[in-house]
Amino acid sequence: MHATTVLELDLGALRDNYGEVSRLAGDRRVIGAIKADGYGFGAAAVARELDACGAYGVWTGNPEEAIALRGAGATGRIIMFGGCLPGRIGELVEHSLIPTVHDVDGLATAARVGEQRGEPTAVYLKVDCGLRRLGVPVARAAAVARTIGADRWLRLEGLYTHLPFGDAEGGEWALQRSFAFRDLLHELSRVGVTPKVTQLWGSSGLRSALPDPSNAVCVGQLLYGFSPVADSDPLPGTFRSVIASLTTRIIHIGDHTDPNAAPASAYSFGTSARVGVVPVGTADGMRAGWRGRAMHVLVRDRPVPIIGVTLEHVMVDLDGLDHADVGDEVVLIGASANHEVTLAEWADWFGCSQLEVAVSFLNRLPKRYRGATVIRG
Ligand SMILES: *Cc1c(COP(=O)(O)O)cnc(C)c1O
């Protein structure tokens, strides 16, 4: 099957970004965040590359995805860091996935699972240092960690928290909140509780080089080439976008020059004489321009305006071109001889972040990988 629309993903860029992250991480372990199907890039493909790069493991956010990853042949360490109901912990352990516990109910279940299996359940304990999402409140975390230590059916493999931020003010908040995690690690080490993996920072903390008392980083955005603090701090050129291009073809050209053609109205797609139909629509992550922003794609090395967006299609105004044919290539992301459309432009047009654009495009459009290191038969 030859898909008309193709999102080309460059796994070489992912590996290069891993190299950059690894340099920033110094002697800390690097764990790859592959939640949300590897941020849309495909959890299985990303996990294989990160494994080949020597990542300590991957952290996933959803039990179905984690189990599917094992089914796809992933053999490395997979830690479940999204929440799940305590009742599913047994199932995770069966699939050699390391569960996170984020409350006391989860602990009791994990201990029961350990007892049933006759071996302690290795768990990561998630601590809430102020994000107010998942986790045991930091003030109670030392007591919970000691409870785990004292339970013969539990083993505290890791301890982590999450303090993401997107601007300088957030960075100050994260730094202040991180001291609570630092103090927790000190307190635990004084009583002899030293989990193998401790982790505080993701992309934003790593990129901002905030002080780190832990021994691992868990990074998503930087690996995929997104700046976690975009506006104030674009990534150095050594980071590359994993999205190499998004291209499709014109599938229909409507000729509206015929004097008998229906006249344009407020309900029709513009007044153009020639309307090209492109098979990428709302269901593929396309949206209308935020606050009426003008958007364009490239056809025959010329920017052509988007004049309508529907569930499966966008309509483009071809009047500015001398000539266009059904089957002509349409560049949504990428370069032609003299022009380029970037993810950053789509983010500006949609009024959202590059990560949000990427995730919505990656959700349904057919992906094609290039540059894989690991060839699987
Ligand atoms: C998503 C996530 C990360 C990675 O965040 P990035 O900003 O993409 O690097 C780290 N830790 C936790 C708990 C997460 O949910």
mmCIF file of C-alpha atoms and ligand atoms in Angstrom:
data_model
loop_
_atom_site.group_PDB
_atom_site.id
_atom_site.type_symbol
_atom_site.label_atom_id
_atom_site.label_comp_id
_atom_site.label_asym_id
_atom_site.label_seq_id
_atom_site.Cartn_x
_atom_site.Cartn_y
_atom_site.Cartn_z
ATOM 1 C CA MET A 1 0.000 0.000 0.000
ATOM 2 C CA HIS A 2 1.428 3.407 -0.908
ATOM 3 C CA ALA A 3 0.065 6.088 1.360
ATOM 4 C CA THR A 4 -0.453 9.420 -0.379
ATOM 5 C CA THR A 5 0.356 11.360 2.761
ATOM 6 C CA VAL A 6 3.599 10.605 4.568
ATOM 7 C CA LEU A 7 5.145 11.949 7.729
ATOM 8 C CA GLU A 8 8.806 11.123 7.491
ATOM 9 C CA LEU A 9 10.572 10.660 10.812
ATOM 10 C CA ASP A 10 14.337 10.752 11.109
ATOM 11 C CA LEU A 11 15.539 8.308 13.747
ATOM 12 C CA GLY A 12 19.090 9.540 13.192
ATOM 13 C CA ALA A 13 17.955 12.883 14.636
ATOM 14 C CA LEU A 14 16.533 11.057 17.655
ATOM 15 C CA ARG A 15 19.889 9.377 18.250
ATOM 16 C CA ASP A 16 21.792 12.635 17.797
ATOM 17 C CA ASN A 17 19.455 14.315 20.278
ATOM 18 C CA TYR A 18 20.073 11.443 22.673
ATOM 19 C CA GLY A 19 23.794 12.154 22.366
ATOM 20 C CA GLU A 20 23.189 15.822 23.256
ATOM 21 C CA VAL A 21 20.997 14.872 26.206
ATOM 22 C CA SER A 22 23.573 12.398 27.382
ATOM 23 C CA ARG A 23 26.257 15.083 27.332
ATOM 24 C CA LEU A 24 24.054 17.441 29.342
ATOM 25 C CA ALA A 25 23.251 14.651 31.792
ATOM 26 C CA GLY A 26 26.924 13.979 32.583
ATOM 27 C CA ASP A 27 27.143 10.993 34.906
ATOM 28 C CA ARG A 28 23.407 10.787 35.496
ATOM 29 C CA ARG A 29 21.458 7.915 33.958
ATOM 30 C CA VAL A 30 19.299 8.841 30.968
ATOM 31 C CA ILE A 31 15.776 7.495 30.847
ATOM 32 C CA GLY A 32 13.657 8.174 27.768
ATOM 33 C CA ALA A 33 10.069 9.326 28.239
ATOM 34 C CA ILE A 34 7.969 7.489 25.674
ATOM 35 C CA LYS A 35 4.521 8.159 27.084
ATOM 36 C CA ALA A 36 1.715 9.056 24.662
ATOM 37 C CA ASP A 37 3.056 6.551 22.130
ATOM 38 C CA GLY A 38 6.516 8.058 22.271
ATOM 39 C CA TYR A 39 5.076 11.611 22.071
ATOM 40 C CA GLY A 40 3.377 10.399 18.879
ATOM 41 C CA PHE A 41 6.603 9.228 17.225
ATOM 42 C CA GLY A 42 5.807 5.561 17.862
ATOM 43 C CA ALA A 43 6.783 4.083 21.230
ATOM 44 C CA ALA A 44 8.160 0.829 19.794
ATOM 45 C CA ALA A 45 10.470 2.494 17.262
ATOM 46 C CA VAL A 46 11.664 5.089 19.761
ATOM 47 C CA ALA A 47 12.269 2.478 22.475
ATOM 48 C CA ARG A 48 14.380 0.381 20.088
ATOM 49 C CA GLU A 49 16.571 3.351 19.176
ATOM 50 C CA LEU A 50 16.984 4.504 22.774
ATOM 51 C CA ASP A 51 17.886 0.982 23.793
ATOM 52 C CA ALA A 52 20.503 0.907 21.025
ATOM 53 C CA CYS A 53 21.828 4.277 22.297
ATOM 54 C CA GLY A 54 22.333 2.782 25.756
ATOM 55 C CA ALA A 55 19.488 4.501 27.601
ATOM 56 C CA TYR A 56 18.935 3.160 31.109
ATOM 57 C CA GLY A 57 15.314 2.466 30.292
ATOM 58 C CA VAL A 58 12.086 3.954 29.016
ATOM 59 C CA TRP A 59 9.175 5.340 30.982
ATOM 60 C CA THR A 60 5.742 4.926 29.606
ATOM 61 C CA GLY A 61 2.457 6.412 30.665
ATOM 62 C CA ASN A 62 -0.266 3.919 30.019
ATOM 63 C CA PRO A 63 -0.634 0.209 30.831
ATOM 64 C CA GLU A 64 -1.959 -0.829 27.393
ATOM 65 C CA GLU A 65 0.930 0.903 25.661
ATOM 66 C CA ALA A 66 3.470 -0.580 28.048
ATOM 67 C CA ILE A 67 2.133 -4.098 27.516
ATOM 68 C CA ALA A 68 1.994 -3.594 23.740
ATOM 69 C CA LEU A 69 5.647 -2.553 23.828
ATOM 70 C CA ARG A 70 6.610 -5.902 25.314
ATOM 71 C CA GLY A 71 4.459 -7.552 22.646
ATOM 72 C CA ALA A 72 6.436 -5.603 20.003
ATOM 73 C CA GLY A 73 9.622 -7.195 21.317
ATOM 74 C CA ALA A 74 11.065 -4.474 23.554
ATOM 75 C CA THR A 75 13.445 -6.134 25.978
ATOM 76 C CA GLY A 76 14.867 -3.150 27.910
ATOM 77 C CA ARG A 77 13.696 -1.768 31.226
ATOM 78 C CA ILE A 78 10.191 -0.373 31.008
ATOM 79 C CA ILE A 79 8.906 1.660 33.895
ATOM 80 C CA MET A 80 5.252 2.584 34.091
ATOM 81 C CA PHE A 81 5.060 6.128 35.267
ATOM 82 C CA GLY A 82 1.588 7.066 34.337
ATOM 83 C CA GLY A 83 -0.988 6.278 36.911
ATOM 84 C CA CYS A 84 -3.126 3.198 36.831
ATOM 85 C CA LEU A 85 -5.670 1.638 39.138
ATOM 86 C CA PRO A 86 -4.008 -0.380 41.905
ATOM 87 C CA GLY A 87 -5.798 -3.494 40.584
ATOM 88 C CA ARG A 88 -3.608 -3.496 37.463
ATOM 89 C CA ILE A 89 -0.251 -3.719 39.196
ATOM 90 C CA GLY A 90 -0.231 -7.544 39.027
ATOM 91 C CA GLU A 91 -0.745 -7.418 35.283
ATOM 92 C CA LEU A 92 2.177 -5.006 34.862
ATOM 93 C CA VAL A 93 4.504 -7.221 36.855
ATOM 94 C CA GLU A 94 3.455 -10.242 34.768
ATOM 95 C CA HIS A 95 4.725 -8.375 31.711
ATOM 96 C CA SER A 96 8.034 -7.463 33.386
ATOM 97 C CA LEU A 97 7.039 -3.815 33.665
ATOM 98 C CA ILE A 98 8.069 -1.909 36.769
ATOM 99 C CA PRO A 99 5.053 -0.254 38.373
ATOM 100 C CA THR A 100 5.037 3.175 39.923
ATOM 101 C CA VAL A 101 3.125 3.518 43.139
ATOM 102 C CA HIS A 102 1.713 6.926 43.775
ATOM 103 C CA ASP A 103 -0.458 6.235 46.787
ATOM 104 C CA VAL A 104 -0.785 3.897 49.721
ATOM 105 C CA ASP A 105 -3.447 1.693 48.047
ATOM 106 C CA GLY A 106 -1.016 0.930 45.262
ATOM 107 C CA LEU A 107 1.573 -0.160 47.807
ATOM 108 C CA ALA A 108 -0.720 -2.642 49.476
ATOM 109 C CA THR A 109 -1.568 -4.190 46.096
ATOM 110 C CA ALA A 110 2.078 -4.329 45.020
ATOM 111 C CA ALA A 111 2.958 -6.106 48.268
ATOM 112 C CA ARG A 112 0.134 -8.617 47.738
ATOM 113 C CA VAL A 113 1.386 -9.263 44.202
ATOM 114 C CA GLY A 114 4.875 -9.866 45.603
ATOM 115 C CA GLU A 115 3.578 -12.315 48.164
ATOM 116 C CA GLN A 116 1.564 -14.229 45.555
ATOM 117 C CA ARG A 117 4.576 -14.491 43.292
ATOM 118 C CA GLY A 118 6.941 -15.315 46.117
ATOM 119 C CA GLU A 119 9.326 -12.491 45.243
ATOM 120 C CA PRO A 120 9.336 -8.847 46.263
ATOM 121 C CA THR A 121 7.708 -6.478 43.770
ATOM 122 C CA ALA A 122 10.162 -3.820 42.601
ATOM 123 C CA VAL A 123 8.437 -0.450 42.593
ATOM 124 C CA TYR A 124 9.168 3.170 41.886
ATOM 125 C CA LEU A 125 7.661 5.612 44.339
ATOM 126 C CA LYS A 126 6.335 8.818 42.881
ATOM 127 C CA VAL A 127 6.519 11.896 45.047
ATOM 128 C CA ASP A 128 4.495 15.058 44.553
ATOM 129 C CA CYS A 129 6.718 18.050 45.249
ATOM 130 C CA GLY A 130 4.134 20.600 44.195
ATOM 131 C CA LEU A 131 2.895 19.744 40.694
ATOM 132 C CA ARG A 132 -0.293 18.429 42.296
ATOM 133 C CA ARG A 133 -0.745 15.558 39.894
ATOM 134 C CA LEU A 134 0.311 12.018 40.813
ATOM 135 C CA GLY A 135 2.338 11.148 43.863
ATOM 136 C CA VAL A 136 2.650 10.813 47.594
ATOM 137 C CA PRO A 137 2.973 14.302 49.137
ATOM 138 C CA VAL A 138 6.656 15.025 49.711
ATOM 139 C CA ALA A 139 6.020 15.644 53.409
ATOM 140 C CA ARG A 140 4.878 12.023 53.814
ATOM 141 C CA ALA A 141 7.245 10.434 51.312
ATOM 142 C CA ALA A 142 10.009 9.498 53.766
ATOM 143 C CA ALA A 143 7.557 7.562 55.906
ATOM 144 C CA VAL A 144 6.117 5.777 52.859
ATOM 145 C CA ALA A 145 9.597 4.940 51.545
ATOM 146 C CA ARG A 146 10.496 3.440 54.928
ATOM 147 C CA THR A 147 7.280 1.405 54.925
ATOM 148 C CA ILE A 148 8.320 -0.006 51.567
ATOM 149 C CA GLY A 149 11.787 -0.752 52.915
ATOM 150 C CA ALA A 150 10.304 -2.630 55.849
ATOM 151 C CA ASP A 151 7.978 -4.794 53.731
ATOM 152 C CA ARG A 152 9.578 -8.066 52.678
ATOM 153 C CA TRP A 153 7.314 -8.219 49.576
ATOM 154 C CA LEU A 154 8.350 -4.822 48.263
ATOM 155 C CA ARG A 155 11.611 -3.419 46.965
ATOM 156 C CA LEU A 156 12.079 0.307 46.457
ATOM 157 C CA GLU A 157 13.854 0.401 43.117
ATOM 158 C CA GLY A 158 13.356 4.066 42.342
ATOM 159 C CA LEU A 159 12.140 7.354 43.721
ATOM 160 C CA TYR A 160 11.130 10.255 41.535
ATOM 161 C CA THR A 161 9.157 13.424 41.172
ATOM 162 C CA HIS A 162 8.198 15.748 38.330
ATOM 163 C CA LEU A 163 8.620 19.520 38.213
ATOM 164 C CA PRO A 164 8.198 20.572 34.581
ATOM 165 C CA PHE A 165 8.154 24.220 33.553
ATOM 166 C CA GLY A 166 7.939 26.324 30.420
ATOM 167 C CA ASP A 167 9.333 29.736 31.335
ATOM 168 C CA ALA A 168 11.692 31.538 33.699
ATOM 169 C CA GLU A 169 9.083 32.012 36.406
ATOM 170 C CA GLY A 170 8.277 28.310 36.264
ATOM 171 C CA GLY A 171 11.993 27.587 36.498
ATOM 172 C CA GLU A 172 12.184 29.528 39.759
ATOM 173 C CA TRP A 173 9.163 27.613 41.112
ATOM 174 C CA ALA A 174 10.708 24.265 40.081
ATOM 175 C CA LEU A 175 14.061 25.142 41.657
ATOM 176 C CA GLN A 176 12.390 26.074 44.962
ATOM 177 C CA ARG A 177 10.243 22.917 44.938
ATOM 178 C CA SER A 178 13.253 20.757 44.071
ATOM 179 C CA PHE A 179 14.797 21.540 47.459
ATOM 180 C CA ALA A 180 12.033 19.478 49.093
ATOM 181 C CA PHE A 181 13.088 16.500 46.963
ATOM 182 C CA ARG A 182 16.755 17.082 47.788
ATOM 183 C CA ASP A 183 15.908 17.155 51.490
ATOM 184 C CA LEU A 184 13.898 13.960 51.123
ATOM 185 C CA LEU A 185 16.865 12.181 49.508
ATOM 186 C CA HIS A 186 19.151 13.373 52.308
ATOM 187 C CA GLU A 187 16.720 12.282 54.976
ATOM 188 C CA LEU A 188 16.342 8.836 53.423
ATOM 189 C CA SER A 189 20.042 8.348 52.956
ATOM 190 C CA ARG A 190 20.578 9.151 56.662
ATOM 191 C CA VAL A 191 18.309 6.220 57.548
ATOM 192 C CA GLY A 192 19.904 3.949 54.958
ATOM 193 C CA VAL A 193 17.189 4.073 52.287
ATOM 194 C CA THR A 194 19.028 4.523 48.969
ATOM 195 C CA PRO A 195 16.937 3.523 45.942
ATOM 196 C CA LYS A 196 18.961 2.582 42.884
ATOM 197 C CA VAL A 197 17.341 5.256 40.728
ATOM 198 C CA THR A 198 16.442 8.741 41.891
ATOM 199 C CA GLN A 199 15.152 11.227 39.387
ATOM 200 C CA LEU A 200 14.119 14.845 39.548
ATOM 201 C CA TRP A 201 14.494 16.599 36.207
ATOM 202 C CA GLY A 202 12.971 16.201 32.764
ATOM 203 C CA SER A 203 13.825 18.313 29.720
ATOM 204 C CA SER A 204 13.220 21.712 31.289
ATOM 205 C CA GLY A 205 15.386 21.164 34.373
ATOM 206 C CA LEU A 206 18.122 19.500 32.352
ATOM 207 C CA ARG A 207 18.148 22.202 29.690
ATOM 208 C CA SER A 208 18.277 24.897 32.360
ATOM 209 C CA ALA A 209 21.085 23.058 34.191
ATOM 210 C CA LEU A 210 19.313 23.262 37.550
ATOM 211 C CA PRO A 211 21.163 21.665 40.478
ATOM 212 C CA ASP A 212 20.381 17.976 40.716
ATOM 213 C CA PRO A 213 20.765 15.816 43.820
ATOM 214 C CA SER A 214 19.461 12.724 41.985
ATOM 215 C CA ASN A 215 21.197 10.173 39.782
ATOM 216 C CA ALA A 216 18.953 10.095 36.697
ATOM 217 C CA VAL A 217 17.101 12.352 34.287
ATOM 218 C CA CYS A 218 13.954 11.367 32.438
ATOM 219 C CA VAL A 219 13.709 13.236 29.181
ATOM 220 C CA GLY A 220 11.096 13.429 26.458
ATOM 221 C CA GLN A 221 10.895 16.777 24.667
ATOM 222 C CA LEU A 222 14.633 17.245 24.118
ATOM 223 C CA LEU A 223 14.947 13.788 22.572
ATOM 224 C CA TYR A 224 12.291 14.623 20.021
ATOM 225 C CA GLY A 225 13.862 17.988 19.300
ATOM 226 C CA PHE A 226 11.423 20.256 21.147
ATOM 227 C CA SER A 227 12.524 23.120 23.337
ATOM 228 C CA PRO A 228 10.824 22.758 26.735
ATOM 229 C CA VAL A 229 11.022 26.512 27.227
ATOM 230 C CA ALA A 230 10.475 27.470 23.627
ATOM 231 C CA ASP A 231 10.046 31.213 23.413
ATOM 232 C CA SER A 232 12.845 32.322 25.655
ATOM 233 C CA ASP A 233 15.250 29.571 24.802
ATOM 234 C CA PRO A 234 15.316 27.923 21.386
ATOM 235 C CA LEU A 235 17.451 24.791 21.293
ATOM 236 C CA PRO A 236 20.998 24.977 19.962
ATOM 237 C CA GLY A 237 21.377 23.758 16.396
ATOM 238 C CA THR A 238 22.883 20.531 17.647
ATOM 239 C CA PHE A 239 19.339 19.400 18.454
ATOM 240 C CA ARG A 240 17.322 18.404 15.397
ATOM 241 C CA SER A 241 13.648 17.886 14.675
ATOM 242 C CA VAL A 242 12.750 14.215 14.366
ATOM 243 C CA ILE A 243 9.991 15.208 11.945
ATOM 244 C CA ALA A 244 11.837 15.407 8.634
ATOM 245 C CA SER A 245 8.851 16.187 6.421
ATOM 246 C CA LEU A 246 5.110 15.950 5.939
ATOM 247 C CA THR A 247 4.070 15.682 2.330
ATOM 248 C CA THR A 248 0.991 14.673 0.407
ATOM 249 C CA ARG A 249 -0.532 15.231 -3.039
ATOM 250 C CA ILE A 250 -3.337 17.202 -4.592
ATOM 251 C CA ILE A 251 -6.174 14.733 -5.102
ATOM 252 C CA HIS A 252 -8.597 17.012 -6.925
ATOM 253 C CA ILE A 253 -8.652 20.410 -8.576
ATOM 254 C CA GLY A 254 -12.017 22.118 -8.756
ATOM 255 C CA ASP A 255 -12.451 24.400 -11.764
ATOM 256 C CA HIS A 256 -14.813 27.217 -10.830
ATOM 257 C CA THR A 257 -14.251 29.376 -13.937
ATOM 258 C CA ASP A 258 -17.168 27.932 -15.822
ATOM 259 C CA PRO A 259 -19.812 30.712 -16.109
ATOM 260 C CA ASN A 260 -22.412 28.114 -15.140
ATOM 261 C CA ALA A 261 -20.491 27.111 -11.999
ATOM 262 C CA ALA A 262 -22.241 27.799 -8.713
ATOM 263 C CA PRO A 263 -21.258 31.252 -7.363
ATOM 264 C CA ALA A 264 -19.132 31.521 -4.228
ATOM 265 C CA SER A 265 -21.033 32.211 -1.040
ATOM 266 C CA ALA A 266 -20.287 32.580 2.651
ATOM 267 C CA TYR A 267 -20.632 28.795 2.877
ATOM 268 C CA SER A 268 -18.243 27.864 0.062
ATOM 269 C CA PHE A 269 -14.459 27.662 0.170
ATOM 270 C CA GLY A 270 -13.419 31.095 -1.033
ATOM 271 C CA THR A 271 -13.717 32.736 -4.409
ATOM 272 C CA SER A 272 -10.720 31.106 -6.088
ATOM 273 C CA ALA A 273 -11.145 29.896 -9.651
ATOM 274 C CA ARG A 274 -9.069 26.802 -8.925
ATOM 275 C CA VAL A 275 -9.399 25.006 -5.618
ATOM 276 C CA GLY A 276 -6.981 22.193 -4.823
ATOM 277 C CA VAL A 277 -8.116 19.500 -2.435
ATOM 278 C CA VAL A 278 -5.438 18.037 -0.145
ATOM 279 C CA PRO A 279 -6.174 14.880 1.871
ATOM 280 C CA VAL A 280 -5.167 16.056 5.364
ATOM 281 C CA GLY A 281 -7.970 17.271 7.609
ATOM 282 C CA THR A 282 -9.065 17.967 11.141
ATOM 283 C CA ALA A 283 -8.955 14.248 11.937
ATOM 284 C CA ASP A 284 -5.251 14.323 11.024
ATOM 285 C CA GLY A 285 -4.473 17.195 13.357
ATOM 286 C CA MET A 286 -5.162 20.070 10.960
ATOM 287 C CA ARG A 287 -6.946 23.080 12.422
ATOM 288 C CA ALA A 288 -8.176 26.475 11.324
ATOM 289 C CA GLY A 289 -5.728 29.329 11.834
ATOM 290 C CA TRP A 290 -5.819 30.677 15.374
ATOM 291 C CA ARG A 291 -7.560 34.070 15.364
ATOM 292 C CA GLY A 292 -7.808 33.905 11.592
ATOM 293 C CA ARG A 293 -4.077 33.504 10.982
ATOM 294 C CA ALA A 294 -3.252 32.905 7.299
ATOM 295 C CA MET A 295 -1.695 29.493 6.663
ATOM 296 C CA HIS A 296 -0.041 28.023 3.606
ATOM 297 C CA VAL A 297 1.509 24.898 2.132
ATOM 298 C CA LEU A 298 3.965 24.535 -0.758
ATOM 299 C CA VAL A 299 2.970 23.391 -4.246
ATOM 300 C CA ARG A 300 5.424 23.581 -7.162
ATOM 301 C CA ASP A 301 7.837 25.505 -4.926
ATOM 302 C CA ARG A 302 5.279 28.230 -4.213
ATOM 303 C CA PRO A 303 3.362 28.998 -1.019
ATOM 304 C CA VAL A 304 -0.369 28.483 -1.654
ATOM 305 C CA PRO A 305 -2.945 29.689 0.892
ATOM 306 C CA ILE A 306 -5.172 27.294 2.803
ATOM 307 C CA ILE A 307 -8.772 28.441 2.338
ATOM 308 C CA GLY A 308 -10.675 25.756 4.197
ATOM 309 C CA VAL A 309 -10.246 22.879 6.623
ATOM 310 C CA THR A 310 -12.674 19.970 6.934
ATOM 311 C CA LEU A 311 -12.548 16.599 8.666
ATOM 312 C CA GLU A 312 -10.507 14.804 5.982
ATOM 313 C CA HIS A 313 -9.348 17.628 3.673
ATOM 314 C CA VAL A 314 -7.911 21.073 3.372
ATOM 315 C CA MET A 315 -8.680 23.275 0.419
ATOM 316 C CA VAL A 316 -5.962 25.445 -1.118
ATOM 317 C CA ASP A 317 -6.157 28.387 -3.472
ATOM 318 C CA LEU A 318 -4.229 27.523 -6.651
ATOM 319 C CA ASP A 319 -4.939 30.777 -8.501
ATOM 320 C CA GLY A 320 -1.419 32.051 -7.871
ATOM 321 C CA LEU A 321 0.140 29.169 -9.819
ATOM 322 C CA ASP A 322 0.537 29.124 -13.598
ATOM 323 C CA HIS A 323 -0.238 25.477 -13.587
ATOM 324 C CA ALA A 324 -1.156 22.671 -11.194
ATOM 325 C CA ASP A 325 -2.152 19.055 -11.659
ATOM 326 C CA VAL A 326 -3.812 16.371 -9.656
ATOM 327 C CA GLY A 327 -0.942 14.388 -8.126
ATOM 328 C CA ASP A 328 1.287 17.433 -7.558
ATOM 329 C CA GLU A 329 3.263 17.154 -4.350
ATOM 330 C CA VAL A 330 2.101 19.292 -1.421
ATOM 331 C CA VAL A 331 4.663 20.107 1.272
ATOM 332 C CA LEU A 332 3.139 20.739 4.696
ATOM 333 C CA ILE A 333 6.415 20.454 6.590
ATOM 334 C CA GLY A 334 9.769 20.592 4.856
ATOM 335 C CA ALA A 335 11.522 22.431 2.080
ATOM 336 C CA SER A 336 11.184 22.805 -1.671
ATOM 337 C CA ALA A 337 13.816 24.536 -3.816
ATOM 338 C CA ASN A 338 13.207 28.072 -2.516
ATOM 339 C CA HIS A 339 10.722 27.782 0.315
ATOM 340 C CA GLU A 340 10.244 25.986 3.582
ATOM 341 C CA VAL A 341 7.401 25.347 6.001
ATOM 342 C CA THR A 342 8.416 24.490 9.562
ATOM 343 C CA LEU A 343 6.749 23.014 12.607
ATOM 344 C CA ALA A 344 7.359 26.370 14.286
ATOM 345 C CA GLU A 345 5.139 28.042 11.665
ATOM 346 C CA TRP A 346 2.309 25.589 12.275
ATOM 347 C CA ALA A 347 2.638 26.223 16.019
ATOM 348 C CA ASP A 348 2.304 29.943 15.363
ATOM 349 C CA TRP A 349 -0.642 29.421 12.969
ATOM 350 C CA PHE A 350 -2.484 27.104 15.375
ATOM 351 C CA GLY A 351 -1.614 29.195 18.442
ATOM 352 C CA CYS A 352 -0.074 26.269 20.313
ATOM 353 C CA SER A 353 3.295 24.650 21.002
ATOM 354 C CA GLN A 354 5.351 22.691 18.489
ATOM 355 C CA LEU A 355 4.884 19.622 20.646
ATOM 356 C CA GLU A 356 1.098 19.992 20.402
ATOM 357 C CA VAL A 357 1.245 20.337 16.612
ATOM 358 C CA ALA A 358 3.493 17.296 16.339
ATOM 359 C CA VAL A 359 1.343 15.128 18.581
ATOM 360 C CA SER A 360 -1.794 15.998 16.628
ATOM 361 C CA PHE A 361 -0.203 15.371 13.203
ATOM 362 C CA LEU A 362 1.468 12.171 14.409
ATOM 363 C CA ASN A 363 -1.701 10.737 15.817
ATOM 364 C CA ARG A 364 -3.252 9.483 12.591
ATOM 365 C CA LEU A 365 -1.046 10.276 9.606
ATOM 366 C CA PRO A 366 1.031 7.385 8.239
ATOM 367 C CA LYS A 367 4.599 7.492 9.575
ATOM 368 C CA ARG A 368 7.661 6.449 7.657
ATOM 369 C CA TYR A 369 10.931 5.984 9.517
ATOM 370 C CA ARG A 370 14.336 6.564 8.087
ATOM 371 C CA GLY A 371 17.731 6.038 9.618
ATOM 372 C CA ALA A 372 16.808 3.190 11.975
ATOM 373 C CA THR A 373 19.864 1.564 13.537
ATOM 374 C CA VAL A 374 18.047 -1.508 14.557
ATOM 375 C CA ILE A 375 16.729 -3.561 11.691
ATOM 376 C CA ARG A 376 14.233 -6.094 12.873
ATOM 377 C CA GLY A 377 13.380 -9.104 10.785
HETATM 378 C C1 LIG B 1 6.669 13.467 30.677
HETATM 379 C C2 LIG B 1 7.459 13.280 31.891
HETATM 380 C C3 LIG B 1 8.837 13.499 31.885
HETATM 381 C C4 LIG B 1 9.588 14.034 30.691
HETATM 382 O O1 LIG B 1 9.187 15.343 30.431
HETATM 383 P P1 LIG B 1 9.842 16.192 29.218
HETATM 384 O O2 LIG B 1 9.529 17.585 29.530
HETATM 385 O O3 LIG B 1 9.170 15.735 27.959
HETATM 386 O O4 LIG B 1 11.282 15.895 29.209
HETATM 387 C C5 LIG B 1 9.536 13.251 33.048
HETATM 388 N N1 LIG B 1 8.920 12.802 34.154
HETATM 389 C C6 LIG B 1 7.579 12.577 34.199
HETATM 390 C C7 LIG B 1 6.949 12.077 35.443
HETATM 391 C C8 LIG B 1 6.798 12.806 33.070
HETATM 392 O O5 LIG B 1 5.485 12.593 33.102
#
